[in-house]
PDB file of C-alpha atoms in Angstrom:
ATOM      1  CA  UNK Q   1      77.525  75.579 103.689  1.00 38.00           C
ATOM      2  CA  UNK Q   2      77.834  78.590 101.814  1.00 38.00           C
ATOM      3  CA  UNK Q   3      81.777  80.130 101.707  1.00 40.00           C
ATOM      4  CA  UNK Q   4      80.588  83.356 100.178  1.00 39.00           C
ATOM      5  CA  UNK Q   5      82.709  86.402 101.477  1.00 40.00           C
ATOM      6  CA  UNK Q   6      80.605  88.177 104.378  1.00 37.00           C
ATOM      7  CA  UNK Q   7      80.045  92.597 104.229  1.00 39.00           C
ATOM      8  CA  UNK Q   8      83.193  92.237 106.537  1.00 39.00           C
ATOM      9  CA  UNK Q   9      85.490  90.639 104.332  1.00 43.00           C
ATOM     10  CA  UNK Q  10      84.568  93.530 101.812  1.00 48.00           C
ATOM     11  CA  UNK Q  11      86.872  95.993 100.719  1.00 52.00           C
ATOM     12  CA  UNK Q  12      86.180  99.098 103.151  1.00 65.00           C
ATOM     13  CA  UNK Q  13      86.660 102.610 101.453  1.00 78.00           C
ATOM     14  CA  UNK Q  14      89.685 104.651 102.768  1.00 84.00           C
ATOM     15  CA  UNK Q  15      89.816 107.105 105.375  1.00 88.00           C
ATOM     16  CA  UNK Q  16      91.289 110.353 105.708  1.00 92.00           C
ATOM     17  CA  UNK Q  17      92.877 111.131 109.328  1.00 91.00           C
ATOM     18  CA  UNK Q  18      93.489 114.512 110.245  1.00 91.00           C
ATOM     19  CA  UNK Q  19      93.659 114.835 113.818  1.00 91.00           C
ATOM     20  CA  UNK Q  20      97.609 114.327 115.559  1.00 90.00           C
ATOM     21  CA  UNK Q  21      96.048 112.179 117.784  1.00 89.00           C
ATOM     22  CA  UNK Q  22      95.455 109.310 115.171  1.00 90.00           C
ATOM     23  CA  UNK Q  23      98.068 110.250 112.984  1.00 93.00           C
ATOM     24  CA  UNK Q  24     100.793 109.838 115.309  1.00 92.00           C
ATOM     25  CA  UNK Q  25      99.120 106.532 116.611  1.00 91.00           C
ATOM     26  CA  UNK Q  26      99.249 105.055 113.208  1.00 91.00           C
ATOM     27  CA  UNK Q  27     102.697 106.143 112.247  1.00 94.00           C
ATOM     28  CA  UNK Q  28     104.166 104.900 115.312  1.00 91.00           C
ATOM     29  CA  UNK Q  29     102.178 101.761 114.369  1.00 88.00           C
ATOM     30  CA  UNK Q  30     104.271 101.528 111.605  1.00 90.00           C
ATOM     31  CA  UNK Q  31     107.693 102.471 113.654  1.00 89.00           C
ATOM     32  CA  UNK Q  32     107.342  99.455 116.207  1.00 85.00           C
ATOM     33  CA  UNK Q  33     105.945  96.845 113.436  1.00 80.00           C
ATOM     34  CA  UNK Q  34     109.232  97.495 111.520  1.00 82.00           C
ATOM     35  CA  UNK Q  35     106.898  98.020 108.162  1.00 82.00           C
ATOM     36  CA  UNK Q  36     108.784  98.987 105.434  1.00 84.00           C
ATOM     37  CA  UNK Q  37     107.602 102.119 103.679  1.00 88.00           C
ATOM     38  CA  UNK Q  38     107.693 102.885  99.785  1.00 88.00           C
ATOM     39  CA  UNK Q  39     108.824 106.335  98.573  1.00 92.00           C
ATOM     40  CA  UNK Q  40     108.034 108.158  95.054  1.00 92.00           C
ATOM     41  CA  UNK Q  41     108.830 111.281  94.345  1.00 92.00           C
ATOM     42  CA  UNK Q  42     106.763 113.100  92.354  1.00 88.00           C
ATOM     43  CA  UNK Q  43     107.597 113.357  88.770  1.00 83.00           C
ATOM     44  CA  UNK Q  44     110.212 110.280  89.131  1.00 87.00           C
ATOM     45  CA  UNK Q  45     109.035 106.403  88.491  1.00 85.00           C
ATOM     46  CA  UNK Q  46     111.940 105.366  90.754  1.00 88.00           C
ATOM     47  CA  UNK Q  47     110.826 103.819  94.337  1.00 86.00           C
ATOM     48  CA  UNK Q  48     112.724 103.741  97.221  1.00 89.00           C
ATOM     49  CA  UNK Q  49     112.382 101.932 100.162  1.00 88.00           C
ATOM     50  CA  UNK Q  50     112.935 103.678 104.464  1.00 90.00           C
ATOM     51  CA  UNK Q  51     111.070 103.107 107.494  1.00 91.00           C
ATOM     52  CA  UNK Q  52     109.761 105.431 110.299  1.00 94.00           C
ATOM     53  CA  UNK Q  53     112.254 105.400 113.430  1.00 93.00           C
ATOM     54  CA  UNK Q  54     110.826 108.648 115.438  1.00 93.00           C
ATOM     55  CA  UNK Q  55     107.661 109.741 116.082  1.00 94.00           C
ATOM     56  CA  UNK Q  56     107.259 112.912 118.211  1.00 93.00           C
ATOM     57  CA  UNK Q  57     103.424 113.852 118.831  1.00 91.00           C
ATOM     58  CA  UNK Q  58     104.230 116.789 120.961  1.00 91.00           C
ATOM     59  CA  UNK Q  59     106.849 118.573 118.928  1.00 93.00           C
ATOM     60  CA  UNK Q  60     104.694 117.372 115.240  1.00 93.00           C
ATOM     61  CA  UNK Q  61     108.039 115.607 113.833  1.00 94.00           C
ATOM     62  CA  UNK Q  62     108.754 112.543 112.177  1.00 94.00           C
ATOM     63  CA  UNK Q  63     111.910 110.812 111.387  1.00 95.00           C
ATOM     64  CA  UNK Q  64     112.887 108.290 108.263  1.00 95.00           C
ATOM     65  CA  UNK Q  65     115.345 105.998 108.141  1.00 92.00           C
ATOM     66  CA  UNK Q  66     117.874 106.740 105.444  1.00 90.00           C
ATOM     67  CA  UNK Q  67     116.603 105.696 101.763  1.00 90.00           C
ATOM     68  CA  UNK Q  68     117.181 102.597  99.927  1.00 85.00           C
ATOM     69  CA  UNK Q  69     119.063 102.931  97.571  1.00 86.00           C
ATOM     70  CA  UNK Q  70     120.536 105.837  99.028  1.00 86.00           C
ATOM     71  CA  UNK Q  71     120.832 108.330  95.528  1.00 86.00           C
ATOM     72  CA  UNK Q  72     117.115 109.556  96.752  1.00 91.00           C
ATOM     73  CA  UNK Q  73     118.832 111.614  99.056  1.00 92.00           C
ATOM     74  CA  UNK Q  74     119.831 113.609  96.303  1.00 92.00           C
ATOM     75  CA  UNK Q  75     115.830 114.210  95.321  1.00 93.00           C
ATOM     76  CA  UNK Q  76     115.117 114.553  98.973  1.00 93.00           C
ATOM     77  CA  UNK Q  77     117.885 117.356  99.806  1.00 92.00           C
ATOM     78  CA  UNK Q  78     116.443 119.522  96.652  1.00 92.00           C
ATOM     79  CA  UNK Q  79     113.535 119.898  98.333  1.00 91.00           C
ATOM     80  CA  UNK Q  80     110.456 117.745  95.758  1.00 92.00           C
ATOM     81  CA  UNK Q  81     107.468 116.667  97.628  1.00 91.00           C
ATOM     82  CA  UNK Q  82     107.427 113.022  97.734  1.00 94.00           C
ATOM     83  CA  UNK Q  83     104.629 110.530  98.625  1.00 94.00           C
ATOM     84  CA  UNK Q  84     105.199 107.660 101.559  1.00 95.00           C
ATOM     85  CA  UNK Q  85     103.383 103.989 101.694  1.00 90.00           C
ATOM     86  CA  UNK Q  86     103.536 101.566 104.197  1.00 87.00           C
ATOM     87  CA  UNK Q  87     101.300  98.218 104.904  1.00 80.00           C
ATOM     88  CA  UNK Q  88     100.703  96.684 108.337  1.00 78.00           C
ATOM     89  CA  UNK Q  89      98.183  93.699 108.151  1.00 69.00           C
ATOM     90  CA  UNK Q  90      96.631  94.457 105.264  1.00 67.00           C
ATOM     91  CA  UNK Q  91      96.220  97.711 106.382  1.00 80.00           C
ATOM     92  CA  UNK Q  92      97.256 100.754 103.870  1.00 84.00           C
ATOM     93  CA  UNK Q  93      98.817 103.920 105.296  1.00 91.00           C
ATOM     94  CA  UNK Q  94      99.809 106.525 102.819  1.00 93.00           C
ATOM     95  CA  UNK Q  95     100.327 110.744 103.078  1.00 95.00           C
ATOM     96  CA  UNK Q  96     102.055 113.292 100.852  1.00 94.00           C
ATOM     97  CA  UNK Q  97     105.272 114.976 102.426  1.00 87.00           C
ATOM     98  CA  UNK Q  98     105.209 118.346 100.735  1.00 71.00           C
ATOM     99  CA  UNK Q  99     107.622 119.661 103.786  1.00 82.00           C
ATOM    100  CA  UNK Q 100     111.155 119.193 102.982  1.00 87.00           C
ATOM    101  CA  UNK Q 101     112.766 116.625 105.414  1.00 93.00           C
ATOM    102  CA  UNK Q 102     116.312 117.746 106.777  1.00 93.00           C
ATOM    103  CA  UNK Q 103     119.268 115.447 106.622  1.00 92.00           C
ATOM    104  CA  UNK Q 104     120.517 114.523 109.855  1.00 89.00           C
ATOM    105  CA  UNK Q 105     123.871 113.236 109.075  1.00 83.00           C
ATOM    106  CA  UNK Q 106     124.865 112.620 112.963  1.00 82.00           C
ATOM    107  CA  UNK Q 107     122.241 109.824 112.732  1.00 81.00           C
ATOM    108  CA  UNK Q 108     121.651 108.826 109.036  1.00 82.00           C
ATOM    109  CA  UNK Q 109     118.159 110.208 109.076  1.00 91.00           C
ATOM    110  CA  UNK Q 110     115.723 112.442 107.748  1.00 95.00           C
ATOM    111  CA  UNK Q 111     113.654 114.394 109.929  1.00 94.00           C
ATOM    112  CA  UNK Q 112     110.800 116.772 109.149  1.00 94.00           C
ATOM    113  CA  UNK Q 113     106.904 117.521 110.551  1.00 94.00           C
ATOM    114  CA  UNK Q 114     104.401 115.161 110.776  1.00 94.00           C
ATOM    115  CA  UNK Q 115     102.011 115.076 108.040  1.00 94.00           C
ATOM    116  CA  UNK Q 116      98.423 117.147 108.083  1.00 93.00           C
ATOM    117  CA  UNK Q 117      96.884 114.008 106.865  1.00 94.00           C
ATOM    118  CA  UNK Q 118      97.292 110.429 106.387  1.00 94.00           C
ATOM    119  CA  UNK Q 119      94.874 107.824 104.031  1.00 92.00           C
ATOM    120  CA  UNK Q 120      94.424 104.903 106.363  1.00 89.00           C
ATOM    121  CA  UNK Q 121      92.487 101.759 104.192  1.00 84.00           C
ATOM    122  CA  UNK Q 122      91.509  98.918 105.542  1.00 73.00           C
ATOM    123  CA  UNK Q 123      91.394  96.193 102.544  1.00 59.00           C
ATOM    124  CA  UNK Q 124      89.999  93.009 104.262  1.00 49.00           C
ATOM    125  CA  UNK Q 125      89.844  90.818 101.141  1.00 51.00           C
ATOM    126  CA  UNK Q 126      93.868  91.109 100.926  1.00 52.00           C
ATOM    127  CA  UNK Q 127      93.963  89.379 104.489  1.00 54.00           C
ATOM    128  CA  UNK Q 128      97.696  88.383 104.926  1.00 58.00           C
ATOM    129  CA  UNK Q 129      97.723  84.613 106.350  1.00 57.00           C
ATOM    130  CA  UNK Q 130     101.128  83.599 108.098  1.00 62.00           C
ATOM    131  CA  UNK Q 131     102.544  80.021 107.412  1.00 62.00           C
ATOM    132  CA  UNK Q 132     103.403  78.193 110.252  1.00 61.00           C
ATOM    133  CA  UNK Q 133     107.924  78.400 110.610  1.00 54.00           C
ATOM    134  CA  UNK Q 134     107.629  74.356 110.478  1.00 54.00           C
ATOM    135  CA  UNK Q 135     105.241  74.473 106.946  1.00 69.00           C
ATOM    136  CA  UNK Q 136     107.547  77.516 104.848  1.00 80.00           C
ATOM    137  CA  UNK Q 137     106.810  77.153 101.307  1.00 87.00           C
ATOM    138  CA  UNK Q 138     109.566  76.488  98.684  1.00 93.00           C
ATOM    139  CA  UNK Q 139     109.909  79.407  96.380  1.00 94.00           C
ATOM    140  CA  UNK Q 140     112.004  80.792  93.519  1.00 95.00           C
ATOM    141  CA  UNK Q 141     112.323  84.211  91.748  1.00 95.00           C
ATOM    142  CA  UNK Q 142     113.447  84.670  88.232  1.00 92.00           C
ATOM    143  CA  UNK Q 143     113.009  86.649  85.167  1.00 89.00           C
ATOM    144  CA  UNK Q 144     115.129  88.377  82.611  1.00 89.00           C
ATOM    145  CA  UNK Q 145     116.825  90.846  84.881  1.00 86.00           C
ATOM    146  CA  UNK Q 146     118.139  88.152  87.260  1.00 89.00           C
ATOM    147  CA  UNK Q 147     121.177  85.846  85.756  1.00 87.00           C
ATOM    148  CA  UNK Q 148     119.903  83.056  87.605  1.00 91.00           C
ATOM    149  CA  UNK Q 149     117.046  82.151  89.795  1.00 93.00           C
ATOM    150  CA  UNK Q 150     116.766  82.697  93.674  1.00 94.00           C
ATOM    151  CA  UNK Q 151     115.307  80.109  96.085  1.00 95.00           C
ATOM    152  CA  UNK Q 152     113.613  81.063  99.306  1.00 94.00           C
ATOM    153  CA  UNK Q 153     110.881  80.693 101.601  1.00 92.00           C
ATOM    154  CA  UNK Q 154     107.356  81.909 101.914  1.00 90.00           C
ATOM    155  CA  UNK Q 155     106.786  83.520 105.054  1.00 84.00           C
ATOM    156  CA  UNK Q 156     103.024  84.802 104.555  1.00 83.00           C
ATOM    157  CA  UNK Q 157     100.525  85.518 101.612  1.00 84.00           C
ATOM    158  CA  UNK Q 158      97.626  87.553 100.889  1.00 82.00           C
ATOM    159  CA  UNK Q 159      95.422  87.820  97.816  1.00 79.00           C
ATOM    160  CA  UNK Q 160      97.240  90.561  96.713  1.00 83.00           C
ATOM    161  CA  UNK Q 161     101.050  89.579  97.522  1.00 87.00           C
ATOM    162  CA  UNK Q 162     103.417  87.939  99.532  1.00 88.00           C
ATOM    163  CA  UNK Q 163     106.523  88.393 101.977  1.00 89.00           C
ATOM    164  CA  UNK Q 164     109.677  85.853 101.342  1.00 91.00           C
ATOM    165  CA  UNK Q 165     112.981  85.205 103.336  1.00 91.00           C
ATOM    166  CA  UNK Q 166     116.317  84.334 101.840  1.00 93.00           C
ATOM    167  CA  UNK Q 167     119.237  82.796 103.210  1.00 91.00           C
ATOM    168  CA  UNK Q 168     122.746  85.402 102.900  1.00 92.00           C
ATOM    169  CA  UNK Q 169     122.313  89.222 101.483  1.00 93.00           C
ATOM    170  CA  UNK Q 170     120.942  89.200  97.927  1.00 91.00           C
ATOM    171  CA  UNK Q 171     119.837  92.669  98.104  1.00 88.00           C
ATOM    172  CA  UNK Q 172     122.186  93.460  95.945  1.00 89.00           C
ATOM    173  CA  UNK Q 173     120.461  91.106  93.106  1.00 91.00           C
ATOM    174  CA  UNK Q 174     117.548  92.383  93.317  1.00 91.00           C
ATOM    175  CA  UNK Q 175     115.668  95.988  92.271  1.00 87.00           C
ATOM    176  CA  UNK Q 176     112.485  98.134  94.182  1.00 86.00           C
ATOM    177  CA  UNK Q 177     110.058  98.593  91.495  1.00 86.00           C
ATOM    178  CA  UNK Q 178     111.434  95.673  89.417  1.00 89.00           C
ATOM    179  CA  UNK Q 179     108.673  93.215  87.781  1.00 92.00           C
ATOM    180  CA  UNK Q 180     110.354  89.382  87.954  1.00 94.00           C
ATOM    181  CA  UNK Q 181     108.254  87.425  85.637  1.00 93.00           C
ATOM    182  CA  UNK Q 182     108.881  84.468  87.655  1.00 93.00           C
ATOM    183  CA  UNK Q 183     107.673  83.678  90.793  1.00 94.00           C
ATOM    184  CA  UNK Q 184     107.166  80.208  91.533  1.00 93.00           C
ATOM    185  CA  UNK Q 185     105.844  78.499  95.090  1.00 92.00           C
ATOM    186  CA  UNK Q 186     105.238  75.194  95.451  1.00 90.00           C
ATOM    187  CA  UNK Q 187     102.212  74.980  97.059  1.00 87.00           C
ATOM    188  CA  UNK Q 188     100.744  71.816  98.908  1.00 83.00           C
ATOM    189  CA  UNK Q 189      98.057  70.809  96.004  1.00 79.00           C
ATOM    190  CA  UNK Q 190     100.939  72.277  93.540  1.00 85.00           C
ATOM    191  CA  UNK Q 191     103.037  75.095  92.132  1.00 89.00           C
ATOM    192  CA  UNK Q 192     102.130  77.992  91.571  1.00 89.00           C
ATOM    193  CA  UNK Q 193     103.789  80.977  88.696  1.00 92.00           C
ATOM    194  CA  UNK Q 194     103.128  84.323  88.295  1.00 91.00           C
ATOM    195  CA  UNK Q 195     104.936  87.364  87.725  1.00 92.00           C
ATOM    196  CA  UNK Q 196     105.849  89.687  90.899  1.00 93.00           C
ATOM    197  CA  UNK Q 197     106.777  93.469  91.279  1.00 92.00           C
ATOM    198  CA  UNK Q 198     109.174  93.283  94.598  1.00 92.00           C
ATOM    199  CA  UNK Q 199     108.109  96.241  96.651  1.00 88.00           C
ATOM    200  CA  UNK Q 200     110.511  95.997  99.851  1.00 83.00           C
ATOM    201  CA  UNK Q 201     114.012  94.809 100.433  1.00 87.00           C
ATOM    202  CA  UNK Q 202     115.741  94.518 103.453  1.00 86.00           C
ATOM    203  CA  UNK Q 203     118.670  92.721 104.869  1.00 86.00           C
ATOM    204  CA  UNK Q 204     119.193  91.750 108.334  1.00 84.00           C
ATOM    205  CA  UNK Q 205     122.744  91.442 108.761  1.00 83.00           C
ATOM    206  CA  UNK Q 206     122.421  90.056 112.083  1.00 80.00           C
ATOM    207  CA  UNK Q 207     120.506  86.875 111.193  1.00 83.00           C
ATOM    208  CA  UNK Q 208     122.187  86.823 107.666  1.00 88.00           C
ATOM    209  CA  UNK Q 209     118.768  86.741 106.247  1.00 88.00           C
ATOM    210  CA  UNK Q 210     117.089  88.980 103.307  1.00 91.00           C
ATOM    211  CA  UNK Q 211     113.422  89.626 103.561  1.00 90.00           C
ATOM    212  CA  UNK Q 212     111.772  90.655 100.686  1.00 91.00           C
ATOM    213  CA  UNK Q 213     107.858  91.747  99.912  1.00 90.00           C
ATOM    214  CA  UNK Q 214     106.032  91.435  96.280  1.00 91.00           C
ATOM    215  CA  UNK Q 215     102.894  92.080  95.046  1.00 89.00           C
ATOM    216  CA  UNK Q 216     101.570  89.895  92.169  1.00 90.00           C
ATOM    217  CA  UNK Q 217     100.909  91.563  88.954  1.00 88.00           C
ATOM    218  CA  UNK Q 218      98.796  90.481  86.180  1.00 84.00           C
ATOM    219  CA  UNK Q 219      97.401  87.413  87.825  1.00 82.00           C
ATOM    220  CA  UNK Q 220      96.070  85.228  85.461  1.00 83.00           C
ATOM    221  CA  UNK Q 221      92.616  83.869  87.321  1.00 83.00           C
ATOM    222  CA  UNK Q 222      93.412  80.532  87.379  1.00 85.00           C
ATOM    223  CA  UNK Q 223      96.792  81.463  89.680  1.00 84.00           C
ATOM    224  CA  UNK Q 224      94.409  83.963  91.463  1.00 83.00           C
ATOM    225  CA  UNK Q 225      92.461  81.076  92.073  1.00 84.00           C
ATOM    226  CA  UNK Q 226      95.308  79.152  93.246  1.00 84.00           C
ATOM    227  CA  UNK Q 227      96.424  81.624  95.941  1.00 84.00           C
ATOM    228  CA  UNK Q 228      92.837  82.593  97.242  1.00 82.00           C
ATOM    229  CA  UNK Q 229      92.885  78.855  98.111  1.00 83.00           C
ATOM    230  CA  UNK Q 230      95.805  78.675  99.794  1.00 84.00           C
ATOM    231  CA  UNK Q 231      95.043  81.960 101.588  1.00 81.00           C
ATOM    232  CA  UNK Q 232      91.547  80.013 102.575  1.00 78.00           C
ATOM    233  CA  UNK Q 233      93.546  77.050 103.752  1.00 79.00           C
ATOM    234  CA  UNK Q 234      95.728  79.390 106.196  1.00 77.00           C
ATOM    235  CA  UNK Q 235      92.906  80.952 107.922  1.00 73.00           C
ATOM    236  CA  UNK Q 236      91.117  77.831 108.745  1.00 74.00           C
ATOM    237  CA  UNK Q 237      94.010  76.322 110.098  1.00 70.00           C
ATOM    238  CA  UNK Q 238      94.998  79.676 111.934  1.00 65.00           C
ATOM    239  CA  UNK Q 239      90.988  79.234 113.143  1.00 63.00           C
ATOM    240  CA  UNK Q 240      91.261  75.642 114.222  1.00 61.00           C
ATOM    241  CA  UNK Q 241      94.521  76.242 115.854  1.00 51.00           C
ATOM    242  CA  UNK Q 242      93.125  79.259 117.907  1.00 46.00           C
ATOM    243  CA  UNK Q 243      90.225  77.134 119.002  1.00 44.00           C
ATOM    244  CA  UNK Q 244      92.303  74.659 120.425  1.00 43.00           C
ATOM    245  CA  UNK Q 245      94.823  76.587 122.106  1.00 39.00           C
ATOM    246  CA  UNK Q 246      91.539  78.476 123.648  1.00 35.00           C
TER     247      UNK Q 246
END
């Protein structure tokens, strides 16, 4: 049997939404899923990191969670256009906030209009497979900017990057933007290394957990290899285990 990739499992080209109706629908897609969201400002290599708390179709507003770390306020209060990206499933939602956003300091927010347009790109060959809570995958994260290594878990994977869990707040350790060189899971036909560009950072004080998402960066193919395997693996086993329970 063959396993060649079908036309679905092809990259589909982006598209641009322009109507409120889907805008808002995808934004507040992003609000409930509690996707983080990567900020640039233009002009600056510095990323931060917010997420969308308010979405308000009828009046055309938006609201952000305050920035992480927070000294993007200072870019966002003198007014430069920035540019917002957020994943959900693989999924790749993206606009440009020319607007200026308001601070609203009652709240710890920013608040501004809803963007004209929004890129929405579907990217099925980076399908993100979920490892089962009783199979996590043993991982660490080094590299020259860290003084020693962190150990975690690997929640999920996709070709193109991975989310991780780590016990106690580390945020502080780590950097948005920051390449670790590396990144090493020990996969169940063995480990894997490669370097890793972390590209959200959060810390939920309430479960005294950090969660933390990278993208791998300059793959070698053999580790690219490696992954799409284990990616393979998942989805069969997510397959099989939907069969059964149907």
């Amino acid at each position: 049997m063959s396993n060649a990739p079908s036309a679905d499992d092809a990259p589909q080209p982006p598209k641009v939404l322009s109507t409120p109706l889907e805008i808002s629908a995808n934004l507040r897609m992003l609000q409930e899923s509690h996707d983080p969201l990567i900020i640039t400002f233009h002009e600056r290599s510095q990323r931060f990191q917010s997420f969308v708390i308010d979405v308000d179709r009828e009046a055309g507003t938006l609201a952000l969670d305050e920035m992480i770390p927070r000294d993007g306020e200072r870019f966002l209060s003198a007014g430069e256009p920035f540019r917002i990206e957020g994943f959900h499933e693989g999924v790749r939602i993206a606009w440009e906030q020319p607007q200026p956003m308001t601070i609203d300091e009652t709240n710890g927010c920013y608040r501004g209009s809803m963007p004209d347009e929004v890129v929405y790109h579907q990217r099925r060959n980076a399908f993100r497979a979920a490892l089962k809570l009783t199979a996590l995958v043993n991982v660490e994260l080094g590299g020259e900017k860290l003084k020693t290594p962190v150990n975690g878990k690997l929640l999920d994977i996709s070709a193109t990057g991975c989310k991780l869990r780590f016990d106690g707040d580390i945020s502080d350790r780590l950097q948005l933007g920051q390449v670790y060189e590396r990144f090493i899971a020990a996969l169940p036909y063995g480990p894997m290394t490669a370097p890793v560009e972390l590209r959200h950072l959060h810390f939920e004080e309430r479960i005294n957990t950090t969660f933390a998402g990278v993208r791998f960066h300059n793959m070698s193919g053999l580790v690219q290899r490696q992954v799409e395997r284990f990616v393979y693996q998942l989805q069969r086993e997510a397959r099989r285990f939907d069969k059964d329970d149907f």
